[in-house]
mmCIF file of C-alpha atoms in Angstrom:
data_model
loop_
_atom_site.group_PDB
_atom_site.id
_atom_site.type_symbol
_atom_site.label_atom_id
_atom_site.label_comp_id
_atom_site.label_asym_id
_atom_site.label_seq_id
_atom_site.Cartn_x
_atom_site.Cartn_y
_atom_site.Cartn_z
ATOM 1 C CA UNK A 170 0.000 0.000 0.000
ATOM 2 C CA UNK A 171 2.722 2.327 0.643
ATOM 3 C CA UNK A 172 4.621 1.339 -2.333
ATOM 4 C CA UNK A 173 1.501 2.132 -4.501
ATOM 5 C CA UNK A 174 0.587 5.647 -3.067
ATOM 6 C CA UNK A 175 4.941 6.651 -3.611
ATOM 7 C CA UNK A 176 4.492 5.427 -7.308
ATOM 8 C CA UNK A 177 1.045 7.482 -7.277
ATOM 9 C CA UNK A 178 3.217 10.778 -6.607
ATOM 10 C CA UNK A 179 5.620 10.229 -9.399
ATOM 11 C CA UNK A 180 3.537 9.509 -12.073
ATOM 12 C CA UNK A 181 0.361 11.720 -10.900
ATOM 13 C CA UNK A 182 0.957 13.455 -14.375
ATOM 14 C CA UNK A 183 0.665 12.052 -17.829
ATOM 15 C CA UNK A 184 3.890 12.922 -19.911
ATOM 16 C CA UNK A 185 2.517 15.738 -21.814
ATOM 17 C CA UNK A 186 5.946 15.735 -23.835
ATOM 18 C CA UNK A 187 4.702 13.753 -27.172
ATOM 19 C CA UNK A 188 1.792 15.523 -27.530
ATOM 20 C CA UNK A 189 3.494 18.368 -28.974
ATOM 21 C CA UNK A 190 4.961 15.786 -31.628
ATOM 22 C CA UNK A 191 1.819 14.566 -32.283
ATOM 23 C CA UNK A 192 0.107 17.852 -32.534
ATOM 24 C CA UNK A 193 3.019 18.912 -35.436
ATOM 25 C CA UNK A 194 2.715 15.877 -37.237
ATOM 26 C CA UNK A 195 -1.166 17.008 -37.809
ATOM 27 C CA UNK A 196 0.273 20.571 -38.347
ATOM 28 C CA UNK A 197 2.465 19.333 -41.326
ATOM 29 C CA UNK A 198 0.085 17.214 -43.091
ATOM 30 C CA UNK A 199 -2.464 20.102 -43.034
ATOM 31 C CA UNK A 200 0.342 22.447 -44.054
ATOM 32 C CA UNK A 201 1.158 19.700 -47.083
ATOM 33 C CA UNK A 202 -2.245 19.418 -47.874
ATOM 34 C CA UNK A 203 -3.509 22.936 -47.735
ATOM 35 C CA UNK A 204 -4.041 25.561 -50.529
ATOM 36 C CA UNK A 205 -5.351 28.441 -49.749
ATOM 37 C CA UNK A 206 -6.110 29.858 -52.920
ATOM 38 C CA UNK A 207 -9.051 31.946 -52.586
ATOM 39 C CA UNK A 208 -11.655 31.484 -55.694
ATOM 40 C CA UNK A 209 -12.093 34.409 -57.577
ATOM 41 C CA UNK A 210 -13.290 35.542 -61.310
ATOM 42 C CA UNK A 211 -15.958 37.575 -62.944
ATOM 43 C CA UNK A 212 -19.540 37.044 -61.897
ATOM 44 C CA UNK A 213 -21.966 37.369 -64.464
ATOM 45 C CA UNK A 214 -25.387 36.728 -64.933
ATOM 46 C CA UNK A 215 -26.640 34.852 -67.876
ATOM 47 C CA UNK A 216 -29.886 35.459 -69.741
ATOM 48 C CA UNK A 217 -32.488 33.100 -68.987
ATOM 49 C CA UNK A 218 -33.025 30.390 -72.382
ATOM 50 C CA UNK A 219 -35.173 31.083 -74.730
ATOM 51 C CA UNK A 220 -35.736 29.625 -78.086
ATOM 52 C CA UNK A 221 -36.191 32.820 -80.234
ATOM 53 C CA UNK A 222 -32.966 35.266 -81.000
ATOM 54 C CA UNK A 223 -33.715 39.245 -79.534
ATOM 55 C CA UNK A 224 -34.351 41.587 -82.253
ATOM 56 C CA UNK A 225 -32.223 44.206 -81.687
ATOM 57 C CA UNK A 226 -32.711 46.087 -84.609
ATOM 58 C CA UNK A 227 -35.326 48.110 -83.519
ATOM 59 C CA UNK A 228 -32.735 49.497 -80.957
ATOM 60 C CA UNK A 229 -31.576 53.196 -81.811
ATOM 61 C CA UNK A 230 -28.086 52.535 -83.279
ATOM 62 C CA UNK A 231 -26.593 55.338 -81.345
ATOM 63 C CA UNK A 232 -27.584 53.349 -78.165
ATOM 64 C CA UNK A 233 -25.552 50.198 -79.844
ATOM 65 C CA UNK A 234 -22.090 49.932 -78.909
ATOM 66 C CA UNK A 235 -21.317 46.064 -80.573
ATOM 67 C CA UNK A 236 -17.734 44.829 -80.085
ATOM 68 C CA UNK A 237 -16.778 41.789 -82.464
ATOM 69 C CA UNK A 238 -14.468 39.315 -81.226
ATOM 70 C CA UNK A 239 -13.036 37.641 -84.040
ATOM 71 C CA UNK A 240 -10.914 33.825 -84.521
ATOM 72 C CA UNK A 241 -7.971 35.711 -85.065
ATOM 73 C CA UNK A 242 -8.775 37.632 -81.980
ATOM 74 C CA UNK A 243 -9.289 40.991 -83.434
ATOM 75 C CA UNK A 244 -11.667 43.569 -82.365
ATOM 76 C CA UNK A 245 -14.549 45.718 -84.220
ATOM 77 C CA UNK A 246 -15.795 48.157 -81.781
ATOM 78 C CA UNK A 247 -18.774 49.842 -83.778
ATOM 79 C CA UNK A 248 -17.700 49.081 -87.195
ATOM 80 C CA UNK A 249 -13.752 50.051 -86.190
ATOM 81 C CA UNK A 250 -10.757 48.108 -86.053
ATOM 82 C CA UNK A 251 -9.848 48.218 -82.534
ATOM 83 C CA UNK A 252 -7.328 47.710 -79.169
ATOM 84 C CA UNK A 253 -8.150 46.139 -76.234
ATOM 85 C CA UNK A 254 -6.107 48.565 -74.193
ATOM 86 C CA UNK A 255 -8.544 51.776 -75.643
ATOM 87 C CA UNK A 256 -11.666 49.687 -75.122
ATOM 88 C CA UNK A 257 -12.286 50.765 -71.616
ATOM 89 C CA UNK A 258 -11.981 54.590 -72.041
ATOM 90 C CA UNK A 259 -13.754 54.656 -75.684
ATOM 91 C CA UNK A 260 -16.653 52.703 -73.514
ATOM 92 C CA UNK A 261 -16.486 54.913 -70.700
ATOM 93 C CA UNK A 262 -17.089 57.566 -72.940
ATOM 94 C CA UNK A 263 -19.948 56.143 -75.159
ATOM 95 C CA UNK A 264 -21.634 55.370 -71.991
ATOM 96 C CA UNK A 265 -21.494 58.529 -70.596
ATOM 97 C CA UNK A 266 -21.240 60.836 -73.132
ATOM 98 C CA UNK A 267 -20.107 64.003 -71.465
ATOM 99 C CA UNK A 268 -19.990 66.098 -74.905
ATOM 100 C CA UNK A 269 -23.530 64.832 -75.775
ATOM 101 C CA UNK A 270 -21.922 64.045 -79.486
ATOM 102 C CA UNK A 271 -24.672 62.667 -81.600
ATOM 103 C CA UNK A 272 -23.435 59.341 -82.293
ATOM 104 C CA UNK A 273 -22.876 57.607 -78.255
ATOM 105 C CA UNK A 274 -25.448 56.798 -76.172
ATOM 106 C CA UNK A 275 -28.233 59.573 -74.927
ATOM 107 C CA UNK A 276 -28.183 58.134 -71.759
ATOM 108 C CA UNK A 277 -26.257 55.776 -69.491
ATOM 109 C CA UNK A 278 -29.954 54.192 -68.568
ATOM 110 C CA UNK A 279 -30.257 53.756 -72.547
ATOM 111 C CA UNK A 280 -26.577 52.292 -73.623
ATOM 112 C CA UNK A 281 -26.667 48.828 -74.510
ATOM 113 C CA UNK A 282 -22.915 46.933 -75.137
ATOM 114 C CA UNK A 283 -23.497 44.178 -77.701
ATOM 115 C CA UNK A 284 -20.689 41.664 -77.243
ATOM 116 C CA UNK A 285 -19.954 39.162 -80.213
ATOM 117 C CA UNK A 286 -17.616 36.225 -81.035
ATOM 118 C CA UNK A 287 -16.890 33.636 -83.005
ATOM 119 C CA UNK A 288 -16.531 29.915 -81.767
ATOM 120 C CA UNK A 289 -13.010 30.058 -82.560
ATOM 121 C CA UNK A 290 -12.569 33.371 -80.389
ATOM 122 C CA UNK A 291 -9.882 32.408 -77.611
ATOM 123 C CA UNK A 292 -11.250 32.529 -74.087
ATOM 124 C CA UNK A 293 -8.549 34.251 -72.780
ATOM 125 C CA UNK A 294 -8.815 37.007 -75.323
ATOM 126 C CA UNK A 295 -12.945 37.063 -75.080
ATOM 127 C CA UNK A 296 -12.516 37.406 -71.225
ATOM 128 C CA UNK A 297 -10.216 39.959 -71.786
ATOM 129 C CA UNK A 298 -12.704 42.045 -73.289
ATOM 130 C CA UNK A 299 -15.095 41.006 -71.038
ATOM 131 C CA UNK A 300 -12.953 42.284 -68.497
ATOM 132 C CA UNK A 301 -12.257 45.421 -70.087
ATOM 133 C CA UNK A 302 -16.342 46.532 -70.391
ATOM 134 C CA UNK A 303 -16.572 45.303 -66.761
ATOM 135 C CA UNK A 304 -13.778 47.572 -65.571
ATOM 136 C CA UNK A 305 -15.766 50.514 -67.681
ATOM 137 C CA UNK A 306 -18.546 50.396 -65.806
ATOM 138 C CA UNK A 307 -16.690 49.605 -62.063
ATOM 139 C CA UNK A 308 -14.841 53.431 -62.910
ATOM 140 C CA UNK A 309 -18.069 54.777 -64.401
ATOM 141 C CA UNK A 310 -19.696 53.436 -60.911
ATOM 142 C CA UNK A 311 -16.796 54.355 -59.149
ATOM 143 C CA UNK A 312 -16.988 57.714 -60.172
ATOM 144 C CA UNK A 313 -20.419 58.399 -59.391
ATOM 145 C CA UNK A 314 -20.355 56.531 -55.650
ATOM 146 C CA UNK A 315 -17.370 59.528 -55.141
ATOM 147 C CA UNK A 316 -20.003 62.139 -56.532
ATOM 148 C CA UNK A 317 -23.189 61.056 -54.465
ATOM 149 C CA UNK A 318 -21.533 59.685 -51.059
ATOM 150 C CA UNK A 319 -18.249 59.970 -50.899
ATOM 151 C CA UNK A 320 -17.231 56.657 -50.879
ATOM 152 C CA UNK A 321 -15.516 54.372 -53.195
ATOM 153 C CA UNK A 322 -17.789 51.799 -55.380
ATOM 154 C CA UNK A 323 -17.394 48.358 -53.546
ATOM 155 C CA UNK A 324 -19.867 45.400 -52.718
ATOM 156 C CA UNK A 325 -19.464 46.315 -48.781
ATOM 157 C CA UNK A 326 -21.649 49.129 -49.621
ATOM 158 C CA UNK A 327 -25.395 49.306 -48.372
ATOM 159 C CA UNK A 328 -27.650 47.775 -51.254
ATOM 160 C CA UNK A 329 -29.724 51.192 -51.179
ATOM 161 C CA UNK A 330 -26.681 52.731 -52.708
ATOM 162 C CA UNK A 331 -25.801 50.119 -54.946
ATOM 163 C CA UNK A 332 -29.469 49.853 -56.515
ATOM 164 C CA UNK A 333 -29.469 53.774 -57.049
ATOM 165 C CA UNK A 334 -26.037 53.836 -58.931
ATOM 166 C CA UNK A 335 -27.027 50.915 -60.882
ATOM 167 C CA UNK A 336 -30.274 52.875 -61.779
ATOM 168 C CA UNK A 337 -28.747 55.504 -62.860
ATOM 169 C CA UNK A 338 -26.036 53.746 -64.631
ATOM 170 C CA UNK A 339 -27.165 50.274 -65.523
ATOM 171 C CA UNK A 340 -24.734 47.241 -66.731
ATOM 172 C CA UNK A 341 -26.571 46.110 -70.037
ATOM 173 C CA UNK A 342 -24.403 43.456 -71.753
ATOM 174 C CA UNK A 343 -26.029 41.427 -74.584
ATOM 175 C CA UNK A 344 -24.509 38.328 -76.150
ATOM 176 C CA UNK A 345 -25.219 37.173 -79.236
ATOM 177 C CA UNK A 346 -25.198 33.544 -80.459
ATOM 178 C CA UNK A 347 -21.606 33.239 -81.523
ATOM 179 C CA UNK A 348 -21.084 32.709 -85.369
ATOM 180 C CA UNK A 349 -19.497 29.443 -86.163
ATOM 181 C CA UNK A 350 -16.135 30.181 -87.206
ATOM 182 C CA UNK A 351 -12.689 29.025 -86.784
ATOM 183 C CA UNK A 352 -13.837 26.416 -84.209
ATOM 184 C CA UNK A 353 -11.560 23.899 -83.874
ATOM 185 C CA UNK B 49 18.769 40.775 -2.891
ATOM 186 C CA UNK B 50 20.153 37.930 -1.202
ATOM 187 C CA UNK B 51 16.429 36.407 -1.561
ATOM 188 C CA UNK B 52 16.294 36.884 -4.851
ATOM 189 C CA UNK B 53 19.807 35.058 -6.187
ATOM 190 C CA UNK B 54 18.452 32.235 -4.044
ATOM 191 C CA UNK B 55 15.259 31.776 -5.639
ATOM 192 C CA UNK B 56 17.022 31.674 -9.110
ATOM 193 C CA UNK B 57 19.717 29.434 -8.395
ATOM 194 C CA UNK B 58 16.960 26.739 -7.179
ATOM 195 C CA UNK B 59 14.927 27.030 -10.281
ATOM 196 C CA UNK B 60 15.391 24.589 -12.410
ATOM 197 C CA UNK B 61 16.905 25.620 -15.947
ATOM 198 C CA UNK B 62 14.821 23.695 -18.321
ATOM 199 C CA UNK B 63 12.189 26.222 -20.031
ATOM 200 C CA UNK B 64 8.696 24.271 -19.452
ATOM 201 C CA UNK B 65 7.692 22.606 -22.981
ATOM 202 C CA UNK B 66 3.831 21.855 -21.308
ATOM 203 C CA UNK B 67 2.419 24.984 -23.416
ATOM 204 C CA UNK B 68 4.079 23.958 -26.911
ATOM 205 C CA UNK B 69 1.320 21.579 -27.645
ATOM 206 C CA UNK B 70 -1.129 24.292 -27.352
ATOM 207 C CA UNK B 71 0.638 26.467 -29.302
ATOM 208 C CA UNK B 72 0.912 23.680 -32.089
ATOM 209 C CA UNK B 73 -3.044 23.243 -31.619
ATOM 210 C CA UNK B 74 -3.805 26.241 -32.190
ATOM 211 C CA UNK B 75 -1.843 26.626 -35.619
ATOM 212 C CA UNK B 76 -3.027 23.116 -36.429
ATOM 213 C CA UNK B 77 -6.660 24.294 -35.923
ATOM 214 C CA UNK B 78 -5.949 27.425 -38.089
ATOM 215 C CA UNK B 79 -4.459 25.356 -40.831
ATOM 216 C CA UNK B 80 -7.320 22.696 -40.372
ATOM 217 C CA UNK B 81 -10.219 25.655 -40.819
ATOM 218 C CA UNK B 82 -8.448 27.068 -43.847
ATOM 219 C CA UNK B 83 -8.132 23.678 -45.723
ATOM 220 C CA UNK B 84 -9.991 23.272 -48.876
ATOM 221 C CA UNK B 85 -9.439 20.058 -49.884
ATOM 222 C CA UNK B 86 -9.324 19.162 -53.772
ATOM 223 C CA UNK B 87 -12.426 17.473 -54.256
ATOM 224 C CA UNK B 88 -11.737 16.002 -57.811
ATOM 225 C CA UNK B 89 -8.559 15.548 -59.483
ATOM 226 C CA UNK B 90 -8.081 17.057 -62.891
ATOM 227 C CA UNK B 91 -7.954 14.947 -66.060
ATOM 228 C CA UNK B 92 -7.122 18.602 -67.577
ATOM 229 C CA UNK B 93 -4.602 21.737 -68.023
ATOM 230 C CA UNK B 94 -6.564 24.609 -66.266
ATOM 231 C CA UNK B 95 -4.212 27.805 -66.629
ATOM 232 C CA UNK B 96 -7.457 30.471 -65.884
ATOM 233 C CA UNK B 97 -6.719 33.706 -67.513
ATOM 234 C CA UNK B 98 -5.971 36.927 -65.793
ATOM 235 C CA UNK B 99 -8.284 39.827 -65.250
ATOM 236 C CA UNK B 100 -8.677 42.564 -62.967
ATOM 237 C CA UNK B 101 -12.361 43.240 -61.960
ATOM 238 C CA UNK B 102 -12.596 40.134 -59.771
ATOM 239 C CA UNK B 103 -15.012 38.792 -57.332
ATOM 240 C CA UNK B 104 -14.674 36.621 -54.551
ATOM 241 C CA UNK B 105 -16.708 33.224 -53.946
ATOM 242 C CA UNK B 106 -17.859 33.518 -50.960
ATOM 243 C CA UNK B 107 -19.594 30.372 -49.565
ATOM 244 C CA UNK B 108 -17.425 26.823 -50.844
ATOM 245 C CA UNK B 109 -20.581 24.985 -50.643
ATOM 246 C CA UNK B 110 -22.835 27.187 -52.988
ATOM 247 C CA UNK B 111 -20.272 27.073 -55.421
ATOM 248 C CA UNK B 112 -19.840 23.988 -58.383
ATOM 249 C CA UNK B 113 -17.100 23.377 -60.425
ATOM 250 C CA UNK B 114 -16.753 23.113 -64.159
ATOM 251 C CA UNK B 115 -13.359 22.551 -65.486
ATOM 252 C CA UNK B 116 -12.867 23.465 -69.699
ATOM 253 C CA UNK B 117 -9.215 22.174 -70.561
ATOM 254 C CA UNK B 118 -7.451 20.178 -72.968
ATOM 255 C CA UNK B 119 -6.098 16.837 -70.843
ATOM 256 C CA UNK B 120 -2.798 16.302 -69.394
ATOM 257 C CA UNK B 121 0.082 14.403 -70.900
ATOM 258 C CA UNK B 122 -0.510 11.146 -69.448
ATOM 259 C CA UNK B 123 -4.096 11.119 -70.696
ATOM 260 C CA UNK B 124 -3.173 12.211 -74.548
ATOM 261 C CA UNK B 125 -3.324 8.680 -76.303
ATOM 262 C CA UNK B 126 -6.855 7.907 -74.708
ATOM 263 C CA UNK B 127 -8.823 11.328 -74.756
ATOM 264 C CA UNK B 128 -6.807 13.420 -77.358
ATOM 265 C CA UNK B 129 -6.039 16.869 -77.275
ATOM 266 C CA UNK B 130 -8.789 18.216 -77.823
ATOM 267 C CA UNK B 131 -10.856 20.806 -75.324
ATOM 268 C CA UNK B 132 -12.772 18.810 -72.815
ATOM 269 C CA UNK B 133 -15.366 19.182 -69.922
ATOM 270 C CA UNK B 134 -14.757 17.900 -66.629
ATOM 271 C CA UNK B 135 -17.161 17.632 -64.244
ATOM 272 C CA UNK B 136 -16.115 16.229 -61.164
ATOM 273 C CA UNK B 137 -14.254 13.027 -61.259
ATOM 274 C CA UNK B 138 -14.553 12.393 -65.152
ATOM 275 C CA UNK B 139 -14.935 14.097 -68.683
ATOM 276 C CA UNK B 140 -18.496 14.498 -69.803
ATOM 277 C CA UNK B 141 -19.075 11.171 -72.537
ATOM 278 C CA UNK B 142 -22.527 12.046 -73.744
ATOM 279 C CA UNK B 143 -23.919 15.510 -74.938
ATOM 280 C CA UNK B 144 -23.268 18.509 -72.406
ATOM 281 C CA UNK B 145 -27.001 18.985 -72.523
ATOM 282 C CA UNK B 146 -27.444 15.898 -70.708
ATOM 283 C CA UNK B 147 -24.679 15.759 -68.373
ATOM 284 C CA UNK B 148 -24.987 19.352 -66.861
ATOM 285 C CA UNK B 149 -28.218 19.373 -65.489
ATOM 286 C CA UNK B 150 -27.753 16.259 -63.826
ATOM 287 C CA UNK B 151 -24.420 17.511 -62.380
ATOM 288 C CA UNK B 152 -25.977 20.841 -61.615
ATOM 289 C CA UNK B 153 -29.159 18.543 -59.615
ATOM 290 C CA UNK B 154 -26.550 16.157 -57.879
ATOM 291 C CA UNK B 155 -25.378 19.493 -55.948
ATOM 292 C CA UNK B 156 -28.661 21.594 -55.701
ATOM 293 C CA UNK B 157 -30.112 18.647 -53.394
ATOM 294 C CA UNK B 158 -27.544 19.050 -50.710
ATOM 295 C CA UNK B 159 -27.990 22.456 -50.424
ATOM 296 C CA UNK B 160 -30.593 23.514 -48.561
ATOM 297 C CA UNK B 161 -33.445 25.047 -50.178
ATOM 298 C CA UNK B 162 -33.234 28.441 -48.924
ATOM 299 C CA UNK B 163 -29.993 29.586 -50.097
ATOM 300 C CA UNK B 164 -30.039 27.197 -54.062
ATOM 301 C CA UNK B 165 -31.217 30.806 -55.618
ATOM 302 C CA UNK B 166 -27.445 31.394 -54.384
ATOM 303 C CA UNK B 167 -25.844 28.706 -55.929
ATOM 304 C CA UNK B 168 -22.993 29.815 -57.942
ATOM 305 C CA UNK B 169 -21.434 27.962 -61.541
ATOM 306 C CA UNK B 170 -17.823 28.455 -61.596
ATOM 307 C CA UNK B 171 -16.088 28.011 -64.749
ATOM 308 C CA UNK B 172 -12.144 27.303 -64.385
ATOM 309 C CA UNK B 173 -11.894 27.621 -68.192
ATOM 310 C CA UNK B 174 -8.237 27.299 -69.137
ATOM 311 C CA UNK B 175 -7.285 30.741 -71.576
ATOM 312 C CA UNK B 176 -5.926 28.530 -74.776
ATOM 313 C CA UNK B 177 -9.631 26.907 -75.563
ATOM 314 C CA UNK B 178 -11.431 28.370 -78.056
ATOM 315 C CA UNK B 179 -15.306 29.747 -77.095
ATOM 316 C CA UNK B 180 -16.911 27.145 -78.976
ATOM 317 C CA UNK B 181 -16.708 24.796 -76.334
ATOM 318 C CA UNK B 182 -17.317 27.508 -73.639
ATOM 319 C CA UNK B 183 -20.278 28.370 -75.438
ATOM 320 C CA UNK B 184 -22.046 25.029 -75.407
ATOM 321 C CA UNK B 185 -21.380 25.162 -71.750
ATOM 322 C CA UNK B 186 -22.896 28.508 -71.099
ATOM 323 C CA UNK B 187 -25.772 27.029 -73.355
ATOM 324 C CA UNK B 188 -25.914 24.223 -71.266
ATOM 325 C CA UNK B 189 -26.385 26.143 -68.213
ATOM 326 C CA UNK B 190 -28.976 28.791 -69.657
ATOM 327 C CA UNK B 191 -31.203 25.322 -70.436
ATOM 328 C CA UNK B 192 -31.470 24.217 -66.687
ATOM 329 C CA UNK B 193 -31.602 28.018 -65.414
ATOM 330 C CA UNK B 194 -28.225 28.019 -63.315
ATOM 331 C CA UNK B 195 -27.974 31.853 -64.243
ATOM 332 C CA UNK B 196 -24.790 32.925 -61.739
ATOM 333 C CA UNK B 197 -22.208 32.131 -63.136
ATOM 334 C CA UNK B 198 -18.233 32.882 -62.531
ATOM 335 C CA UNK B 199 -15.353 33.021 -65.284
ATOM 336 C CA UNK B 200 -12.490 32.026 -63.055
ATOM 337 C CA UNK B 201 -9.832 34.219 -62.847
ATOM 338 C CA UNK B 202 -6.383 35.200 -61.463
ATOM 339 C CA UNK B 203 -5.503 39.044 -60.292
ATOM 340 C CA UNK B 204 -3.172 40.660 -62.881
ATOM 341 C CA UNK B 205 -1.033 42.879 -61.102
ATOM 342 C CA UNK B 206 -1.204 46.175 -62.791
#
């Protein structure tokens, strides 16, 4: 009995010493294993199927601004020849139209972007573009958030704000059934 | 000062090691929340394109997958070289129009019903593949009304 209660005293306390072995051989394999690569892209919203192509013909062509992808990955921007790197500020301005020219849009509320490509348009350079009319309107939002509150555009902001900004300057993007060229 | 050189020279060197495992806990439990582990192994080459007006995914489990490649080495001689849709495991055999909504169903049903308006399509398209095959996706998707989708992209550093 005495024997037991002197062992008692030595070992009254589990060797705590392996646990911190056994606690970093979980931390590596989660370390190995882990990849924290946050997902992140372009949202967009597709139009909802239907059978029948929209008739945009009836449209005022001034309201129109239709950029042409091509399979060799060249741009028409209304009828033009164009460069990716001019297509945000030449959108920026059509959308806005600060010198009220008569050929861009009356109104941002009115401006539709047409976007166009062929099947064998490259991704990257289609999302490119994409990219590119995107970025017009996040300035052209941007801009105005700064006017009304103060604030830079971002998707922290209360949705009241949002919803008036995208009243007043709405993101109208219209694909068209790609044409079925240079697919591979 | 007498009582204080005593005191030191009786305590015992050794620095105690009984808080390291909770200080290994705690980074293993940070590592163990921030693991995403790869749910399907790609068949294909996904190099997404770069862009700048990104958005983040916020919730992992609203989000599905579809990967738009052309396959890796080792799977040349079988499936060619050739763009290909992968949805999770395995390339899609039949006709996308089939295969998508069923993929698309096989993850609405374990989310609950409440937030499936918030269920998000990303594509991890990979920037060489032409839009024909992109397109039949996005068709694909219009069909059985998954509307939100995301073009996967990395940050370009300006």
């Amino acid at each position: 009995m005495a024997k037991k209660s002197s062992r008692d005293r030595v070992n009254n306390e589990v060797n705590a010493g392996s646990m911190a072995d056994i606690a970093f051989l979980l931390l590596i394999f989660f370390l190995v294993t882990t990849t924290i690569d946050v997902d992140k892209g372009i949202t967009v919203k597709l139009p909802p199927w239907s059978e029948d192509e929209p008739d945009i013909t009836k449209l005022n062509k001034r309201n129109v601004y239709s950029v042409l992808v091509n399979a060799q990955n060249q741009l028409l921007v209304r009828g033009d020849l164009a460069n990716v790197d001019e297509l945000r500020e030449n959108a920026k301005e059509f959308i806005m139209n600060p010198q009220k020219k008569e050929d861009l849009a009356e109104k941002p509320t009115k401006a539709i972007i047409s976007l166009k490509n062929d099947r064998g348009t490259n991704y990257k350079t289609y999302l490119e573009v994409y990219n590119e009319l995107k970025a017009a309107y996040n300035e052209l939002w941007d801009a105005e958030c700064q006017r009304l509150y103060g604030v830079p555009y971002s998707e922290d902001l209360p949705i009241a704000y949002r919803k008036e900004i995208k009243k007043k300057i709405p993101f109208v993007l219209s694909e068209a059934e790609p044409t079925n060229f240079g697919e591979e | 000062m007498s009582k204080f050189s005593k005191k030191r020279g009786k305590a015992s060197p050794a620095i105690s090691t009984a808080s390291l495992p909770d200080i290994i806990f705690m980074l293993l439990f940070f590592f163990m929340v921030v693991t995403v582990m790869r749910n399907s192994e790609l068949l294909i080459d996904v190099v997404v394109p770069e862009a700048t007006e990104l958005q983040k995914l916020e919730q992992k489990s609203l989000v599905n997958y579809i990967y738009v490649g052309r396959p890796k080495e080792k799977y040349r001689n079988t499936y060619g070289t050739s763009p290909r849709v992968q949805l999770n495991d395995a390339f899609v055999k039949g006709s996308l129009e089939n295969e998508i909504p069923i993929f698309l169903e096989k993850h609405r049903i374990k989310v609950p019903e409440a937030q499936r308006p918030r269920i998000t399509t990303s594509l991890r398209v990979d920037g060489d593949v032409t839009m024909g095959i992109v397109q039949d996706v996005k068709t694909a998707l219009r069909k059985s009304n998954q509307l939100k989708v995301n073009y996967s992209a990395r940050i370009r550093a300006n």
